Coordinates of C-alpha atoms in Angstrom, one line a residue:
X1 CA 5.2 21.5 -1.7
X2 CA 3.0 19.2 -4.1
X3 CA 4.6 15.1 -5.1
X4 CA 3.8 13.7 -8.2
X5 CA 3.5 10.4 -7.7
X6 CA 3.6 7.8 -11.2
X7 CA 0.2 5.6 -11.2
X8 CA -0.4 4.8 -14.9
X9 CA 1.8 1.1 -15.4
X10 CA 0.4 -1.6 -16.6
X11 CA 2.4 -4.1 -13.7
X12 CA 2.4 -6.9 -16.3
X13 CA 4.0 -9.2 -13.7
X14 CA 1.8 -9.0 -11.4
X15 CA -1.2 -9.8 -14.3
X16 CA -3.0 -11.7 -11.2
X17 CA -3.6 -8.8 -9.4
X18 CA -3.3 -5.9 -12.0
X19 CA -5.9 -7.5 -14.8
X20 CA -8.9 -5.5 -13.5
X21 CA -6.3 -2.5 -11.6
X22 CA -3.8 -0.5 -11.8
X23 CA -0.9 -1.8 -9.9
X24 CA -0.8 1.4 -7.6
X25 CA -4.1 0.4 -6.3
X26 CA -3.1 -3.6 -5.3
X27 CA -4.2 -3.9 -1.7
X28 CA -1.7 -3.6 1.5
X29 CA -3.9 -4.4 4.8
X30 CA -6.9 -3.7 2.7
X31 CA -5.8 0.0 1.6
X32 CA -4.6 0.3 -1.9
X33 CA -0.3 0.4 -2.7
X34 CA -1.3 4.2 -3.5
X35 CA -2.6 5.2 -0.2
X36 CA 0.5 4.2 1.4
X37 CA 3.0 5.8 -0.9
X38 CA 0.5 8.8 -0.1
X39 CA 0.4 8.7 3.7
X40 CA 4.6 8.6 3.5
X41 CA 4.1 12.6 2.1
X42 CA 1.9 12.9 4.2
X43 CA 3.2 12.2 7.4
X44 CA 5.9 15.1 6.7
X45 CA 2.9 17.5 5.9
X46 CA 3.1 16.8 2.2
X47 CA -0.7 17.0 1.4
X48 CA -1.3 18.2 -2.0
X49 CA -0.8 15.0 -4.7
X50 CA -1.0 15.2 -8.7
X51 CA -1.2 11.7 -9.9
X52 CA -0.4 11.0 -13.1
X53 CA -2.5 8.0 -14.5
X54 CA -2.9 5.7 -17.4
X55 CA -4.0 2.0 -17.3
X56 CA -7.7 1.8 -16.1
X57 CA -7.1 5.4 -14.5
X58 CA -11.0 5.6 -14.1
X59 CA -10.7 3.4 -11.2
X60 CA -8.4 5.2 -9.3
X61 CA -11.1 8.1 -10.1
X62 CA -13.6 6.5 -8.4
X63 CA -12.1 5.7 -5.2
X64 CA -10.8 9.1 -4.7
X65 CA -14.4 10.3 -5.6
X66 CA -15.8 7.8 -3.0
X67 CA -12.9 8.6 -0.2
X68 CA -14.7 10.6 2.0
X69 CA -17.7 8.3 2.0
X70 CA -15.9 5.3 2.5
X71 CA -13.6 6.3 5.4
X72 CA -16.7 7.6 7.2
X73 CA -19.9 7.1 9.2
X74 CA -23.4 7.9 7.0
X75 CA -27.2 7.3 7.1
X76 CA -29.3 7.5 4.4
X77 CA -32.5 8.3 3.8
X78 CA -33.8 6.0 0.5
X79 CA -37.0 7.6 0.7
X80 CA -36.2 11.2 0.1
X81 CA -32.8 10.3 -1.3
X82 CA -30.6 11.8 1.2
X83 CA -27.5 11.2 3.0
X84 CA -26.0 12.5 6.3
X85 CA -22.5 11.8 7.2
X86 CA -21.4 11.8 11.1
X87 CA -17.7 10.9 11.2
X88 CA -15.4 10.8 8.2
X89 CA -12.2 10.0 8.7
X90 CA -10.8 11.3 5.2
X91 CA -7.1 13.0 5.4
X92 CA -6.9 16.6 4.3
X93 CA -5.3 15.7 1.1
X94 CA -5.9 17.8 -2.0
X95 CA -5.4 15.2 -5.1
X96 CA -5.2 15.9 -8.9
X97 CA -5.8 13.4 -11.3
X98 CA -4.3 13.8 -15.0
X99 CA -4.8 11.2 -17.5
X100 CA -1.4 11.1 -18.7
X101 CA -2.3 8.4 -21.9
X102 CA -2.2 4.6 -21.5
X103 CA 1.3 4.3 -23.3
X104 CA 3.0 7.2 -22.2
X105 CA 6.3 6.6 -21.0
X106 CA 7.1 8.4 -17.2
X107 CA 9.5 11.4 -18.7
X108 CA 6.3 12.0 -20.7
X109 CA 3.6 11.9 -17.8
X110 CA 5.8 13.9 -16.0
X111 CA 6.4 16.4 -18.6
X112 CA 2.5 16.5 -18.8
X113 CA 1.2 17.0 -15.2
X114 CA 4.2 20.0 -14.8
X115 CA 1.6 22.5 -14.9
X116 CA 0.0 21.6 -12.0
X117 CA 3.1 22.2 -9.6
X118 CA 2.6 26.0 -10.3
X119 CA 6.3 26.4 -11.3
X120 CA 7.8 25.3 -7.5
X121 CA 10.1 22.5 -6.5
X122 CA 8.3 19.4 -5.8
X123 CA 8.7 16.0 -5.0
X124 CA 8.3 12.7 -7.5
X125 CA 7.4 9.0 -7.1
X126 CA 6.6 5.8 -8.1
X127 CA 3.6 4.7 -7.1
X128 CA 4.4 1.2 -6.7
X129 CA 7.5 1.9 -4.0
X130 CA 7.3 2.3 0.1
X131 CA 10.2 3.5 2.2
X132 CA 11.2 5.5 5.7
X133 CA 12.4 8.1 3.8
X134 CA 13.1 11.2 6.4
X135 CA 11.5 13.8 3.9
X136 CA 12.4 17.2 5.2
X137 CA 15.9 16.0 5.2
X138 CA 15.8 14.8 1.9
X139 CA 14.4 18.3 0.9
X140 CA 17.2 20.0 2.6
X141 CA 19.9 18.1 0.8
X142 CA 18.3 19.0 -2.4
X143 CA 18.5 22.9 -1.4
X144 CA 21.6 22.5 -0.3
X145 CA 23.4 21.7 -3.0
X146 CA 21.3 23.1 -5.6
X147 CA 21.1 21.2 -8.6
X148 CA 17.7 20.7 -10.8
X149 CA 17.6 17.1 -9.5
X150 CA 17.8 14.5 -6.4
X151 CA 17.3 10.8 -6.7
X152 CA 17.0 9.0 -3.5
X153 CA 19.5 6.1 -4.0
X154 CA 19.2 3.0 -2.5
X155 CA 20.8 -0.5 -2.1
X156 CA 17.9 -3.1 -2.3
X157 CA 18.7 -6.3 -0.3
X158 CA 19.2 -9.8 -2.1
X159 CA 16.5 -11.7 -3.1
X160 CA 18.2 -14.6 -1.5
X161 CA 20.5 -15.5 1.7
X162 CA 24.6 -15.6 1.2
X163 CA 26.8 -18.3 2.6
X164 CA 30.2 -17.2 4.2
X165 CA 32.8 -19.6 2.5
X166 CA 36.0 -20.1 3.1
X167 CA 37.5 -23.3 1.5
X168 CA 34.7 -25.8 1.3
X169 CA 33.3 -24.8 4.8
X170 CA 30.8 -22.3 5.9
X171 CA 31.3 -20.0 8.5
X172 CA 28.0 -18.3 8.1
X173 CA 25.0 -17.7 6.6
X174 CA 23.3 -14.0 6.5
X175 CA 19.5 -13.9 5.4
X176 CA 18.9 -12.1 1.9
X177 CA 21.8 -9.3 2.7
X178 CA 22.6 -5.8 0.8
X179 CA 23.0 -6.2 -2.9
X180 CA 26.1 -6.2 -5.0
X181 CA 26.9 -2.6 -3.0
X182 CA 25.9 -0.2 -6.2
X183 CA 23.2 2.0 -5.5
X184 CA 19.7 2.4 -7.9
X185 CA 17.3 4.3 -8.3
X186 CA 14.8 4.5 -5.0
X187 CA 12.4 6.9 -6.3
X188 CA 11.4 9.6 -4.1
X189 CA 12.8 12.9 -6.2
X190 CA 13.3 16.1 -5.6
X191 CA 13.1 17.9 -8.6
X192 CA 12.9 21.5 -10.2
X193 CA 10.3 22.6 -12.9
X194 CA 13.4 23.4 -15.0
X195 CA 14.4 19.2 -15.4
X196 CA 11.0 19.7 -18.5
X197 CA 13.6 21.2 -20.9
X198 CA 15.9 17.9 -20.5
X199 CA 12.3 15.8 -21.4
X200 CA 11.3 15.7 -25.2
X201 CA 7.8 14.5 -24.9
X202 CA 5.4 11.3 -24.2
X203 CA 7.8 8.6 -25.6
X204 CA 10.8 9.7 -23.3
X205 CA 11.3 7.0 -20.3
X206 CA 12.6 9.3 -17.5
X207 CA 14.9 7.1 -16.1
X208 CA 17.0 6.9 -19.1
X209 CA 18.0 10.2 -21.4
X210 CA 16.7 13.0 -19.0
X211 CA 18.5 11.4 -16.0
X212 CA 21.7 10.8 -17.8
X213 CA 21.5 14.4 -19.2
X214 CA 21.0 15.7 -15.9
X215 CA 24.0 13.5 -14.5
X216 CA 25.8 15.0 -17.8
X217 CA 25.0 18.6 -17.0
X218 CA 26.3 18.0 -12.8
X219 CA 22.3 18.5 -12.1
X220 CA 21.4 15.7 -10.4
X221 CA 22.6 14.4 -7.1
X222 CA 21.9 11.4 -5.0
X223 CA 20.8 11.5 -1.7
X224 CA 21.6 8.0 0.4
X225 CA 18.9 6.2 2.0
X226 CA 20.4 3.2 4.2
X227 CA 17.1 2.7 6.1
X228 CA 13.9 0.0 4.3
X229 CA 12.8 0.4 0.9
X230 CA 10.9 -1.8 -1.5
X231 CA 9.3 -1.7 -4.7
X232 CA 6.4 -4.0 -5.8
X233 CA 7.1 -5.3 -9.0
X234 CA 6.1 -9.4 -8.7
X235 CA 3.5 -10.7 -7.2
X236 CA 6.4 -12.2 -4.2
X237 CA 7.1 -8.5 -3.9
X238 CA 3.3 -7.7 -3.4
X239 CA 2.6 -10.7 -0.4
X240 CA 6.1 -9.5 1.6
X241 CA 5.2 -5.9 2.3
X242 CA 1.2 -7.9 3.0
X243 CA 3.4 -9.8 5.5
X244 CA 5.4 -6.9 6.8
X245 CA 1.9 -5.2 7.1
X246 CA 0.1 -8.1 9.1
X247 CA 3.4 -8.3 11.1
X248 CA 1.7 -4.7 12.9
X249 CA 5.2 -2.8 12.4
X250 CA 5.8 -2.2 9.1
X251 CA 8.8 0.0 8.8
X252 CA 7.6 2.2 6.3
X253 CA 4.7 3.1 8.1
X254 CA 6.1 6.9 9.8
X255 CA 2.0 7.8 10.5
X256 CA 0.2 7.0 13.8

């Protein structure tokens, strides 16, 4: 099974950090936001990627042409220009990089990079979002019932704590708690090559008309995720998962 993983936004607010990048490749403990998202699949024996980019994609060329060279151990030889490599610690990860048009909307990248999941089911991301997804459940859910569509649902914690009031005392106070109790859209599809007929081309967002169609047609199904997710869309968003990182558990980190 390949994942598809969305890499081409332009992360406006997070300008700081995403003027010279794309926002997938903002650093977590020094290895971009895309390597993590990446080593989630991975960990589940997921190693075939397609990534579909946009904004300064030529960067996120680069480092995937420099991987192996980076995560290893090399001399060189200036004279006869030469180099040897004696450890590389590279992951056995066959990526695909489509340039999917800097204002292409994601229904249209998707609807561009289908040819590269060689007509099988395959899995779909944001590149931007982290989570302890269990994977090969998730997969199974999606056989299971046998629609064209799964959407990991989630329900995001609040951005701030909640008081327990009763009156005009407090008996409590829980730190940033579960949301409003509706679930959203976590990312982390399941999907059928069929869901291209519900897409109409590069201007379609795929989080509105496809997936309502979908819902419409009783093809798309939720699959609930109570365990950690987060998505980095503000620059607070980006230095809590630095601090979960630094903390040495983050709990989306499944890999040894």
């Amino acid at each position: 099974m390949k994942a598809v993983i969305l890499a081409g936004g332009l992360g406006t607010r997070l300008s700081e950090e995403t003027a010279t990048k794309p926002k997938p490749m903002i650093e977590i403990g020094a290895k971009p936001l895309l390597w993590h998202v990446m080593k989630i699949y991975s960990r589940w024996g997921i190693d075939e990627f397609v990534v579909c980019l946009g904004y300064r994609g030529y960067l996120i060329k680069e480092y995937f042409a420099n991987y192996y060279l980076h995560t290893g151990d090399v001399t060189f030889e200036l004279q006869s220009n030469s180099m040897e490599v004696h450890h590389s610690g590279a992951e056995p990860w066959k990526v695909t990089l489509i340039d999917t048009g800097a204002d292409t909307m994601t229904g249209g990248r998707l609807k561009r990079v289908l040819r590269y999941v060689d007509g099988d089911e395959f899995c779909f991301t944001y590149g931007d979002g982290v989570a302890d997804v269990d994977l090969p459940a998730l997969i199974e859910f999606h056989r299971a019932h046998g629609r064209l569509a799964t959407v990991t649902a989630v329900q995001p914690s609040g951005r701030f704590g909640a008081l327990d009031i009763e009156g005009d005392a407090i008996h409590g106070f829980e730190e940033k708690p579960k949301g409003d109790g509706g679930w959203i859209n976590g990312g982390f599809f399941v999907l059928s090559p069929e869901v291209e007929r519900y897409i109409d081309g590069d201007a379609t967002t795929w989080e509105q008309e496809p997936m309502r169609r979908l819902a419409n047609d009783g093809q798309l199904a939720a699959y609930r995720h109570d365990g950690f997710w987060y998505a980095v869309d503000t620059v607070r968003d980006w230095r809590h998962l630095q601090e979960l990182w630094e903390s040495g558990d983050p709990p989306w980190k499944l890999w040894e």
